[in-house]
Coordinates of C-alpha atoms and ligand atoms in Angstrom, one line a residue:
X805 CA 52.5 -36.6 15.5
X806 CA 49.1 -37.9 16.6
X807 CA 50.3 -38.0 20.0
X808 CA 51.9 -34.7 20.2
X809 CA 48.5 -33.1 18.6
X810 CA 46.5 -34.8 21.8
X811 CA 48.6 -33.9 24.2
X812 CA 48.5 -30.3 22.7
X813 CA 45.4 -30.6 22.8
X814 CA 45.3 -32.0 26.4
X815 CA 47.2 -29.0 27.5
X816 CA 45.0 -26.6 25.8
X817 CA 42.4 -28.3 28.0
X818 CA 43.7 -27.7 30.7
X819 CA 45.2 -23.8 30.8
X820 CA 41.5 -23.3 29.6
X821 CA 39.6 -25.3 32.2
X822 CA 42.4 -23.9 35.1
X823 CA 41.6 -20.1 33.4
X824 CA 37.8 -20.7 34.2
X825 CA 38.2 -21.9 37.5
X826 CA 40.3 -18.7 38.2
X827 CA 37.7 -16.6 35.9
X828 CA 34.4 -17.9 37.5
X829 CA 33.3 -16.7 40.3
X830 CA 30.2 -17.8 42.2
X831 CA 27.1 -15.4 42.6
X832 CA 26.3 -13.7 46.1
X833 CA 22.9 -14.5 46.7
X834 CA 20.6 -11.0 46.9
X835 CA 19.1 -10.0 50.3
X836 CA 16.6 -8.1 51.7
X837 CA 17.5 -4.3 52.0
X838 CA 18.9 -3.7 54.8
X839 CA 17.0 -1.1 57.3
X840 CA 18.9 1.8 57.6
X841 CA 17.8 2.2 61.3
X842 CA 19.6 -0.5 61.5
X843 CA 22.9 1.0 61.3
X844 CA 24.2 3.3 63.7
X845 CA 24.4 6.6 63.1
X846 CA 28.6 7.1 64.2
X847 CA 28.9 4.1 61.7
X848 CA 26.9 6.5 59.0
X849 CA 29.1 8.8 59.6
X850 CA 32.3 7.5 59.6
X851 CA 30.7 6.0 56.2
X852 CA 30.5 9.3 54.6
X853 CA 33.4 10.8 55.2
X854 CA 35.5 8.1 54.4
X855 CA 33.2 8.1 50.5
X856 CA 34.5 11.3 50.8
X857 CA 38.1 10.3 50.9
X858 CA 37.1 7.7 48.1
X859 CA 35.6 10.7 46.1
X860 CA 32.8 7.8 45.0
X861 CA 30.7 11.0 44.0
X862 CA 33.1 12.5 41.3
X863 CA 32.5 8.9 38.9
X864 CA 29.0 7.6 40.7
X865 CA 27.1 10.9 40.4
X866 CA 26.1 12.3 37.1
X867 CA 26.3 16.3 36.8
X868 CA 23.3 17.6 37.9
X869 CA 21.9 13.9 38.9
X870 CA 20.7 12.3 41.8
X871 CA 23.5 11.4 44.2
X872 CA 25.0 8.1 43.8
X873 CA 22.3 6.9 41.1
X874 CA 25.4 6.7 38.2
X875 CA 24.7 7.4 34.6
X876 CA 28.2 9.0 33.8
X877 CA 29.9 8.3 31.0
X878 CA 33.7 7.3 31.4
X879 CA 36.1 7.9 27.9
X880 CA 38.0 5.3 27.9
X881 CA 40.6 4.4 24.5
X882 CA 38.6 1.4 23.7
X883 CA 34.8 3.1 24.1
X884 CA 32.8 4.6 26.6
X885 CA 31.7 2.6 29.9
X886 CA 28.9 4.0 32.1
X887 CA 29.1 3.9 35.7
X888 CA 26.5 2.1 37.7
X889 CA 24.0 3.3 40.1
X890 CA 25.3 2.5 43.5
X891 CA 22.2 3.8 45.9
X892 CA 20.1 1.2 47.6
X893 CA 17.5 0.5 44.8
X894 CA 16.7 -2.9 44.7
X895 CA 16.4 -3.3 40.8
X896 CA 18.7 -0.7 39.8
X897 CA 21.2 -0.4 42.1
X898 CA 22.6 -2.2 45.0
X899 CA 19.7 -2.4 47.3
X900 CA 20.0 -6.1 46.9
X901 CA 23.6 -6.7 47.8
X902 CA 25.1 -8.1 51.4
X903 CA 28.1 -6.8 52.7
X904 CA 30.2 -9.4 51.5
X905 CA 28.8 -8.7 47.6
X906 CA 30.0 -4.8 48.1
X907 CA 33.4 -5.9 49.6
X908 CA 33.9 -8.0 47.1
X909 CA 33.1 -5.5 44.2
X910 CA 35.1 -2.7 45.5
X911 CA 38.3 -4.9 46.4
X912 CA 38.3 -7.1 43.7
X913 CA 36.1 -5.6 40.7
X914 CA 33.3 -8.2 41.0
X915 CA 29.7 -7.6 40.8
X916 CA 27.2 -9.6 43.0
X917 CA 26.3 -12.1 40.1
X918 CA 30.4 -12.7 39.8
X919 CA 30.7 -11.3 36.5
X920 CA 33.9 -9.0 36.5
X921 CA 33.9 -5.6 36.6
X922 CA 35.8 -2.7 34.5
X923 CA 38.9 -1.2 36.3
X924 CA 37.2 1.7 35.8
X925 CA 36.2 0.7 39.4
X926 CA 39.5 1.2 41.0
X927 CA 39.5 -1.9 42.9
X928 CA 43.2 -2.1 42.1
X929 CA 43.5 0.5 45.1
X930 CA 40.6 0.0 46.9
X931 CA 41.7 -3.4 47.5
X932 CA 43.4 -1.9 50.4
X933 CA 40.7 -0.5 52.2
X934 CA 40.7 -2.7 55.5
X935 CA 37.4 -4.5 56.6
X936 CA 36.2 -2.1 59.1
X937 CA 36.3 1.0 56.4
X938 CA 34.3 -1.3 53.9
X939 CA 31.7 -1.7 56.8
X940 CA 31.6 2.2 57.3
X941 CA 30.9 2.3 53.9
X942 CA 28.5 0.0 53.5
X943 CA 26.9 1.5 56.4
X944 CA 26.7 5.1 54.1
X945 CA 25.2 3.7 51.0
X946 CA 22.9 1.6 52.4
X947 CA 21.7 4.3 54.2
X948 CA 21.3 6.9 51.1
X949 CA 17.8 7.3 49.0
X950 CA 17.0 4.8 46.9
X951 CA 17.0 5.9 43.1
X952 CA 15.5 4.0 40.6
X953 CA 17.9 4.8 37.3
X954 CA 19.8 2.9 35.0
X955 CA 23.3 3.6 33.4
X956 CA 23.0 3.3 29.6
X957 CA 25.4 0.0 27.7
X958 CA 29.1 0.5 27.7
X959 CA 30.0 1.4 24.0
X960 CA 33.1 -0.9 24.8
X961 CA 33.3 -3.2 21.6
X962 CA 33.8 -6.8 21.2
X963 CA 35.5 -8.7 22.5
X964 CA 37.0 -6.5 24.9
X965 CA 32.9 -6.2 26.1
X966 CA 33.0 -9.6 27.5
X967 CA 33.3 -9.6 31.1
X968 CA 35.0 -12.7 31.4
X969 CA 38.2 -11.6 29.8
X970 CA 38.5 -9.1 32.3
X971 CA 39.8 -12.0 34.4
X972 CA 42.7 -12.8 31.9
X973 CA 43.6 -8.5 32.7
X974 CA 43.5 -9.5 36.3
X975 CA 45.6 -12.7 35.9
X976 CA 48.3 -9.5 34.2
X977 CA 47.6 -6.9 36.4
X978 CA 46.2 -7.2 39.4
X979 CA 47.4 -8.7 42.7
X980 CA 44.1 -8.9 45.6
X981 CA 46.4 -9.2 48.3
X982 CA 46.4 -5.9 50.1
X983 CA 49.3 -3.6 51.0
X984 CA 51.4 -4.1 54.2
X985 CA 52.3 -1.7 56.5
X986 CA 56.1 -1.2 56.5
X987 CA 57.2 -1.3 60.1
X988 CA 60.1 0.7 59.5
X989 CA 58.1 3.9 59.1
X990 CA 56.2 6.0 61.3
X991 CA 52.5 5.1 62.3
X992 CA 51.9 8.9 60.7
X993 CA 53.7 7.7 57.3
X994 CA 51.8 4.4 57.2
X995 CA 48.1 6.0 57.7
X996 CA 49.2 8.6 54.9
X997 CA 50.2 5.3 52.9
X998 CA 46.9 3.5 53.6
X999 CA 44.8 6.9 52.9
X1000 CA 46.8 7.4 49.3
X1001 CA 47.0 3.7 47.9
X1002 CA 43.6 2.6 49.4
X1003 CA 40.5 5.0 49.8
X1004 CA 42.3 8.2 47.9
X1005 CA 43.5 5.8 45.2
X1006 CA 45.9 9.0 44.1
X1007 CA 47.9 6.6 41.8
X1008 CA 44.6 6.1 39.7
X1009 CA 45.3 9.6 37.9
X1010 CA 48.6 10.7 39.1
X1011 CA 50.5 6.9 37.5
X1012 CA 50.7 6.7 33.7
X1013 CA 49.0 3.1 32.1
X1014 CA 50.4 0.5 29.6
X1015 CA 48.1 0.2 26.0
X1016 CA 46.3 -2.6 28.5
X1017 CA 44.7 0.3 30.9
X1018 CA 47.0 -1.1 33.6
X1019 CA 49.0 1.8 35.6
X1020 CA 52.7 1.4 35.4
X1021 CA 54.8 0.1 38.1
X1022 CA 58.4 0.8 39.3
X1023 CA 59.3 3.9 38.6
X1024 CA 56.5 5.1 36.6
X1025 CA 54.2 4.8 40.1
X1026 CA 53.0 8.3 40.8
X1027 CA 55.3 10.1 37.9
X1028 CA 52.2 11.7 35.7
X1029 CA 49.5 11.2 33.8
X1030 CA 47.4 12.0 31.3
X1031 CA 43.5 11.4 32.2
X1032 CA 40.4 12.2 31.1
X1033 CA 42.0 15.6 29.5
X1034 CA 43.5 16.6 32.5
X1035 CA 47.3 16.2 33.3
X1036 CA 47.8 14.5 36.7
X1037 CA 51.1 15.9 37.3
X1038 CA 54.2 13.8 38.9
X1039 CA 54.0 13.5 42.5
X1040 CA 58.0 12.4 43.4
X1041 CA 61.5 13.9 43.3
X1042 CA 61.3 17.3 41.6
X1043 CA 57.8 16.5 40.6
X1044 CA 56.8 19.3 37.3
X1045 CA 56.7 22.3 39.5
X1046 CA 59.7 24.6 39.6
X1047 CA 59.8 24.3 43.3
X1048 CA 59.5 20.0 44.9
X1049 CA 56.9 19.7 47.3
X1050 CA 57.1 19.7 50.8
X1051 CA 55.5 18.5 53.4
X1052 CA 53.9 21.6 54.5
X1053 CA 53.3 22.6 51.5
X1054 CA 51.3 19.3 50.5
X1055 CA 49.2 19.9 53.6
X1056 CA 48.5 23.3 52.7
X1057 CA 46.8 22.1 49.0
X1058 CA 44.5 19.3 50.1
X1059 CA 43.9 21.0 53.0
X1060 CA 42.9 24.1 51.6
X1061 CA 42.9 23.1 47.5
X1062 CA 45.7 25.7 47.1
X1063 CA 49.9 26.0 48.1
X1064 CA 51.6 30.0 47.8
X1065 CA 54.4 27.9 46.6
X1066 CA 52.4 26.2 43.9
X1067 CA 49.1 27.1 42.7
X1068 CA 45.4 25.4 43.6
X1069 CA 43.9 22.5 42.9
X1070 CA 41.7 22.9 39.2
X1071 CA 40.4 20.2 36.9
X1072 CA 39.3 16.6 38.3
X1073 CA 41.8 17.4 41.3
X1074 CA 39.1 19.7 42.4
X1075 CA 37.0 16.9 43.2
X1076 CA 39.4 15.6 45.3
X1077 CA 39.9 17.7 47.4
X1078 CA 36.1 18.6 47.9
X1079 CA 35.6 14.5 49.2
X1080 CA 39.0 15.2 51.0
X1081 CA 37.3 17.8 52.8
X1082 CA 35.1 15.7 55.2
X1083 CA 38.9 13.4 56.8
X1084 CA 40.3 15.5 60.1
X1085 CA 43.9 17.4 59.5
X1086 CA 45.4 14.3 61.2
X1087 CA 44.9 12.4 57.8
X1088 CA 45.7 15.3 55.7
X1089 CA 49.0 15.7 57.2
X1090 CA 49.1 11.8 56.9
X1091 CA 49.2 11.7 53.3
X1092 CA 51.7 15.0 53.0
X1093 CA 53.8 13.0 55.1
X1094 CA 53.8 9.7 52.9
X1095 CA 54.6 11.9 49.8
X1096 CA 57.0 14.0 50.9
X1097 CA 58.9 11.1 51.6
X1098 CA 58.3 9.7 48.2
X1099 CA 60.1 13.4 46.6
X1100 CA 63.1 12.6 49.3
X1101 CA 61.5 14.8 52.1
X1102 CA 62.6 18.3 50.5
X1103 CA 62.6 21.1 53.3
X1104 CA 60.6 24.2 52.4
X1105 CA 62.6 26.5 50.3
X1106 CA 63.9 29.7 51.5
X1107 CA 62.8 33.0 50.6
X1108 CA 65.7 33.9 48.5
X1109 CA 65.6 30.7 46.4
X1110 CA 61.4 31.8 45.5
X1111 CA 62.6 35.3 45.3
X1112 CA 64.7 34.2 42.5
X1113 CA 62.1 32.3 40.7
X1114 CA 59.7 34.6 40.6
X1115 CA 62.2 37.9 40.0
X1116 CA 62.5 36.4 36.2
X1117 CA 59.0 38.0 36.4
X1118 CA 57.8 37.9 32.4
X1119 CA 60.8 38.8 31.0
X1120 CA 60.9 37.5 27.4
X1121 CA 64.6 36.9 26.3
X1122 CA 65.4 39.1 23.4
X1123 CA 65.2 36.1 21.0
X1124 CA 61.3 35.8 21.5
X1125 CA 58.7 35.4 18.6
X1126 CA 56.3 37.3 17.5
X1127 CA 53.9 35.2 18.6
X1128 CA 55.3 35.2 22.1
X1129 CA 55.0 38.9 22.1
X1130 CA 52.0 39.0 21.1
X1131 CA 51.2 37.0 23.8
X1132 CA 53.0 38.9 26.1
X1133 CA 50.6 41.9 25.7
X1134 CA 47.6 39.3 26.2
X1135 CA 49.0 38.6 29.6
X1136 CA 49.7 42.5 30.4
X1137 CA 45.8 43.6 29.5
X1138 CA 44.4 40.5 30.7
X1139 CA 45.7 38.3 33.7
X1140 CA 48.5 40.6 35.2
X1141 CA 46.2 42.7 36.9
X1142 CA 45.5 39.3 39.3
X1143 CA 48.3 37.2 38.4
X1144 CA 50.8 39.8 39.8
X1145 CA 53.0 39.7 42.8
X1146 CA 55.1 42.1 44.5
X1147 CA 58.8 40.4 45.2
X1148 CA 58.5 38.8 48.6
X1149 CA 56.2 35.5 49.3
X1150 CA 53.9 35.1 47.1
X1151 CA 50.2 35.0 47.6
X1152 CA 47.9 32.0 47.2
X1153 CA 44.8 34.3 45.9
X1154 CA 46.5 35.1 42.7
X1155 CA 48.6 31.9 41.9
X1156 CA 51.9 33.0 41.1
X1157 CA 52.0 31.3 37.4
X1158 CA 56.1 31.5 37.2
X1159 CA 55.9 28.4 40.0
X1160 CA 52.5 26.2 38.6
X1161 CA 52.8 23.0 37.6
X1162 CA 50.9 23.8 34.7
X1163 CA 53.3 25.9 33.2
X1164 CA 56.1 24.2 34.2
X1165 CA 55.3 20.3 33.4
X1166 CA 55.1 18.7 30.6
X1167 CA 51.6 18.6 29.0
X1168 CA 50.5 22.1 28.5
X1169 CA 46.4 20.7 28.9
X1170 CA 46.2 22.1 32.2
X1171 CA 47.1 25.5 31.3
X1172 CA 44.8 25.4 27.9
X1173 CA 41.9 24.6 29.9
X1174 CA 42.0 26.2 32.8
X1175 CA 42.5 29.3 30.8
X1176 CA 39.6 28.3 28.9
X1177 CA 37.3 27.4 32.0
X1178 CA 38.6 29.2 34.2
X1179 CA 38.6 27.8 38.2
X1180 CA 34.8 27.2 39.7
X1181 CA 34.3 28.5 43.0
X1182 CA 33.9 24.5 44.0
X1183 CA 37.5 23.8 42.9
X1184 CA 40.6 25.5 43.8
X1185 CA 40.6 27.5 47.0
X1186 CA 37.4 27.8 48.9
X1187 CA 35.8 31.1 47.9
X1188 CA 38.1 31.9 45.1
X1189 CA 37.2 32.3 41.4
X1190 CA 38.6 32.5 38.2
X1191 CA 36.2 33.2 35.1
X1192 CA 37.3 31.2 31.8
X1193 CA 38.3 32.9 28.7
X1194 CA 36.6 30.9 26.4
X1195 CA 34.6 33.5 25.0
X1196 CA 37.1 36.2 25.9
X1197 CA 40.1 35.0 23.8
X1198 CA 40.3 33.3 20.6
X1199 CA 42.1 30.0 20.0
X1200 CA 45.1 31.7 18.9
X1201 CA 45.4 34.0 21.7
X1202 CA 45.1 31.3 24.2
X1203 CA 47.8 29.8 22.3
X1204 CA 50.2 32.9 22.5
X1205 CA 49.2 33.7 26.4
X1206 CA 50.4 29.6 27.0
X1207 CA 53.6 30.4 24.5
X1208 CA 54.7 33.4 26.7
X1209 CA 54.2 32.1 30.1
X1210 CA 55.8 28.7 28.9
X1211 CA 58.8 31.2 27.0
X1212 CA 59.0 32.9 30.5
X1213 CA 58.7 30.6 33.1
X1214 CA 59.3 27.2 31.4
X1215 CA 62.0 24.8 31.6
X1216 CA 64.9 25.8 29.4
X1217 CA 65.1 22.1 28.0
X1218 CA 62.2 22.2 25.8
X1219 CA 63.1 19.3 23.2
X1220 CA 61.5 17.1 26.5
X1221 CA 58.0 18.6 26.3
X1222 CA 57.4 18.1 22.6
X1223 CA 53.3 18.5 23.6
X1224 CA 54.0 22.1 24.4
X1225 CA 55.0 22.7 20.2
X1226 CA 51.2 21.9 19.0
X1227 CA 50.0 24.8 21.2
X1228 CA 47.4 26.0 18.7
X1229 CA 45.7 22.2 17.5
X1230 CA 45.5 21.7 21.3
X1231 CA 43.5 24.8 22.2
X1232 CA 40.7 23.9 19.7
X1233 CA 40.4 20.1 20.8
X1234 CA 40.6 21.4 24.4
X1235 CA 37.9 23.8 24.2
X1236 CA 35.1 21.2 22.4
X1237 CA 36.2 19.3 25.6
X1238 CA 35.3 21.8 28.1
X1239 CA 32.0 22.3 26.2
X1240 CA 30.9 18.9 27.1
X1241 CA 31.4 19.0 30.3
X1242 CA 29.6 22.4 31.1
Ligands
LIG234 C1 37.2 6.5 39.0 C2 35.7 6.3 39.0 C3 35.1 5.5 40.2 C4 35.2 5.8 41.5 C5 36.1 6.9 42.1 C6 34.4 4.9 42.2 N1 33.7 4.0 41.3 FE1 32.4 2.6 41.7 N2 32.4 2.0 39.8 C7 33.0 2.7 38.7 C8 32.6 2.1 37.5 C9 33.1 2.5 36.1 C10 31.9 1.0 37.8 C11 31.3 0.0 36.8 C12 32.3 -1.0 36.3 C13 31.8 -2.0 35.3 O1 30.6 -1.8 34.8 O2 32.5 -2.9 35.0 C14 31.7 1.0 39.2 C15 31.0 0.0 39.9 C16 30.9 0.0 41.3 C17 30.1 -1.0 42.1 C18 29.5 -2.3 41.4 C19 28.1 -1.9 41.1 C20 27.3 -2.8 40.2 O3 26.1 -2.7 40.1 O4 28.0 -3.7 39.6 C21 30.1 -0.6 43.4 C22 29.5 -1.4 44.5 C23 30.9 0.6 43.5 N3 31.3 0.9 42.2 C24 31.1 1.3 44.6 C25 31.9 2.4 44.7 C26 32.3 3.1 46.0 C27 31.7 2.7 47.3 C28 33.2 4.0 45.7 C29 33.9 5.0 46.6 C30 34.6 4.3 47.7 C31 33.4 4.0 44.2 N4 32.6 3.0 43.7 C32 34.2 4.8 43.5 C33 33.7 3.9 38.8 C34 34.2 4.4 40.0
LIG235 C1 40.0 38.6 38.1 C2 41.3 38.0 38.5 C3 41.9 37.0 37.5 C4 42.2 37.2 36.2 C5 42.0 38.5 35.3 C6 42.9 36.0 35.7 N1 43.0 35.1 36.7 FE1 43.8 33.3 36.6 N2 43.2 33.0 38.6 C7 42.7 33.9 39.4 C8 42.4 33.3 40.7 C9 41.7 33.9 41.9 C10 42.8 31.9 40.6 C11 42.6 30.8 41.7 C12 41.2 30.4 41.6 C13 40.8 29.4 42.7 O1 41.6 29.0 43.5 O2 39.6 29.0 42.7 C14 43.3 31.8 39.2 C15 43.9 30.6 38.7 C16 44.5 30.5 37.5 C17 45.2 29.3 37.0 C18 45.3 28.0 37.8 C19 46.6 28.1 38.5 C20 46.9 26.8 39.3 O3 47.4 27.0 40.4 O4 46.6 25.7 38.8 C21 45.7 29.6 35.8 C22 46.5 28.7 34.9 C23 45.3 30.9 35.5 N3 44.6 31.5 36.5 C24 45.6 31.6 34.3 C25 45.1 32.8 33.9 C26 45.3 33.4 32.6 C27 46.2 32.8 31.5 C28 44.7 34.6 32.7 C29 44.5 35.6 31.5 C30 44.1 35.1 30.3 C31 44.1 34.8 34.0 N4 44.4 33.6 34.7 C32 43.3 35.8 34.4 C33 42.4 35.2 39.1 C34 42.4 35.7 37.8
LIG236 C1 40.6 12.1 39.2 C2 42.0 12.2 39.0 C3 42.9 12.5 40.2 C4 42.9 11.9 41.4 C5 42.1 10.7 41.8 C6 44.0 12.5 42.2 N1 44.5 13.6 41.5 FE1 45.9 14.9 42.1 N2 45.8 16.0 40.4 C7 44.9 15.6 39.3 C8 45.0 16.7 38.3 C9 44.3 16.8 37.0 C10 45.9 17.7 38.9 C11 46.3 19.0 38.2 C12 45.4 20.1 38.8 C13 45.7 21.5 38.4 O1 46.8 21.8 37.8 O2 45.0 22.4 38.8 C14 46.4 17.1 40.1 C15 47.3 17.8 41.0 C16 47.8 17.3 42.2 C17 48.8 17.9 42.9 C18 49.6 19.2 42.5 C19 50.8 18.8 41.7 C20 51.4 20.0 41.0 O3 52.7 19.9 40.8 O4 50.8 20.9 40.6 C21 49.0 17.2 44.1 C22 49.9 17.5 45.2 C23 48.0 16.1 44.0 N3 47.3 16.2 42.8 C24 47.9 15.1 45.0 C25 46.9 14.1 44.9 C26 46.7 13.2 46.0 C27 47.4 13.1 47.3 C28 45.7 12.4 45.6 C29 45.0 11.2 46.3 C30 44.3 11.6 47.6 C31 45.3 12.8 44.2 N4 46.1 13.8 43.8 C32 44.3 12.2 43.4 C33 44.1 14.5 39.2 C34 43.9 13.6 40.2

């Protein structure tokens, strides 16, 4: 027995002393900031478009903040965790970190004294950004004004607070080696690949997570989210949208932040597409070429097929409640008059709400809110605008406009969608949301 409880013991030992060595990392020693003359200005460049692509602004600048100085809070299930400031300040930020210390954060969630960092970082795609983009990048931030600021604590409770357990998540979840190209696809297809899983790290909203944080594999890669109170919709085969995307299609959205065939880009997708902005149309039609290959490479649909769609134009079946109805006359005095078009192709300006995702899929959050907040001139399409209804419509008549459009231009199998049956709870929780983020 004695025996058995020492070599037990022995083992225990071991798996512990083999977990550190795995767990600990050594620290990168700090350096003297850098110049910025002393990077060159095509490097600087290259730099900020590709943060743009990374859309490091969207978690590292706070609303209204200094750029890059951090201080935003990210809701999380288990607490809050405040992003860091990532300009060159020496005490603050990383004014004090080499190139190797800022490689090593961003592909494999280390900070320069070793301790690990959250995946709140999303090293788990940034991992594939190749040498020469990290360079670019360093280049960029190095070069930005220094900020002295620092985040508040986490409100991340213990345990899960303690750094070093973020190793055992990693030993779970995370893989550092870094994607392949697959020869057996076009150079096009493998840049869009690169662009998606690395810098664009798409799959951090658009893939659904296990209760550890960690996004879903197989199947569940790129089939919809939930995040941050936004619905990343599902990105392959039919996707949520009445019509699957296509290529062109694709382009036309984070290109321009809107499709005819689909509606624009609201929400945290917004952001995207802003950073998305600064890479050429080369690496935009990249990445509609990589995911329209992931939906089966559907060709653009013919004009009798969205002619069909959209001629069930409102119509509510004679069976429809009274709340539908209601909402039905909401609609009519209030959106038709820019939610309306004639039959033919429809028109990007006034989304054609019979063919959105947000009506379509299967969280109604997106509709609630951008209802509620309406579409900032930043998001969407450049130049367009949508005022919010918060203070126009009451939580029950958001409710009802959601119930008719969903009655109208919903799928038919609505047992799938069960989120779509608390309309009315949802519109209330929804709308303290979009409060705190005004
Ligand atoms: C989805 C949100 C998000 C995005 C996008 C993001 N970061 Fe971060 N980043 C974080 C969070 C959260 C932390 C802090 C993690 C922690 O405290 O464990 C962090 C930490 C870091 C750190 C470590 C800083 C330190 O002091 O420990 C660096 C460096 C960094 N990010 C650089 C970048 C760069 C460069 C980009 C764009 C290519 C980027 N981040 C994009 C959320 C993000
Ligand atoms: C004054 C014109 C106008 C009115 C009225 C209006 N909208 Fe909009 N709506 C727009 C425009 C323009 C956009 C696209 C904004 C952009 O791209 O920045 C839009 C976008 C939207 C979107 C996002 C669509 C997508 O593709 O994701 C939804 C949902 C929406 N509107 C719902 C409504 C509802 C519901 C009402 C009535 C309660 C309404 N709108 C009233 C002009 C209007
Ligand atoms: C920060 C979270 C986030 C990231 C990162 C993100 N998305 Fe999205 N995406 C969303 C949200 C939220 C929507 C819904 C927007 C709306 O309905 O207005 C969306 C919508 C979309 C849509 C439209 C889907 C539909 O059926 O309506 C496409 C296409 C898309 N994203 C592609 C991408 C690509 C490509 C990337 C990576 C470059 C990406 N997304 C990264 C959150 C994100």
């Amino acid at each position: 027995m004695k025996r058995i409880i020492q070599s037990l013991l022995g083992l225990g030992v071991l798996v512990g002393g083999a977990f550190l060595v795995y767990a600990w990392h050594p620290e990168i020693a700090k350096i003297e900031p850098p110049k910025p003359e002393s990077f060159a200005a095509e490097l600087v460049e290259k730099g900020r478009v590709l943060a743009g692509a990374g859309n490091c602004a969207s978690c590292h600048t706070l609303k209204g903040g200094p750029d890059y100085a951090g201080g935003r809070g990210m809701h999380t299930p288990f607490g809050t965790l405040y992003v860091t400031n990532i300009t060159p300040d020496v005490e603050t930020g990383i004014g004090g970190w080499s190139e190797q210390a800022f490689a090593r954060a961003l592909r494999l969630g280390l900070a320069r004294d070793g301790a690990h960092l959250f995946p709140g970082l999303p090293y788990t795609s940034y991992k594939n950004i190749t040498d020469a983009d990290v360079t670019a990048l360093y280049a960029y931030f190095m070069t930005r004004k220094p900020v002295k600021m620092e985040e508040p604590k986490s409100t991340i409770p213990f345990p899960l607070n303690v750094r070093l357990f973020q190793a055992g998540w990693k030993l779970l979840f995370f893989a550092p080696t870094p994607m392949q190209s697959d020869p057996g696809k076009s150079a096009e297809w493998n840049r869009g690949a690169y662009l998606a899983e690395g810098l664009g790290h798409c799959t951090a909203c658009h893939t659904p997570r296990n209760i550890l944080g960690a996004e879903k594999t197989g199947a569940a890669h790129f089939s919809g989210a939930l995040v941050d109170n936004w619905y990343a919709p599902s990105l392959k085969g039919k996707g949520d949208a009445a019509l699957p995307w296509s290529a062109n299609e694709l382009y036309a959205y984070l290109r321009d932040g809107g499709s005819p065939l689909h509606g624009v880009a609201g929400g945290s997708m917004g952001h995207v597409i802003e950073g998305l902005n600064r890479l050429p149309d080369q690496d935009i039609r990249a990445m509609a070429v990589y995911f329209a290959d992931l939906s089966g490479n559907p060709v653009d649909p013919s004009a009798q097929e969205v002619a069909t769609l959209m001629a069930r134009n409102g119509m509510l079946p004679a069976s429809a409640t009274a709340e539908e109805k209601r909402g039905e006359v909401i609609f009519k005095n209030s959106c038709a008059g820019c939610h309306y078009n004639p039959p033919g192709l429809p028109n990007v300006l006034r989304p054609e709400l019979s063919l959105n995702s947000a009506v379509t899929g299967p969280d109604p959050t997106n509709l609630l809110r951008l209802t509620l907040e309406g579409v900032s001139i930043a998001d969407g399409l450049k130049d367009a605008y949508m005022h919010g209804y918060a203070i126009g419509l009451s939580d029950a008549n958001v409710a009802a406009v959601a119930r008719y459009l969903r009655r109208t231009y919903g799928p038919a199998n609505e047992e799938a969608h069960s989120a779509w049956n608390t309309l009315d709870k949802s519109v209330g929780a929804l709308r303290a949301v979009g409060r705190e983020h005004k």
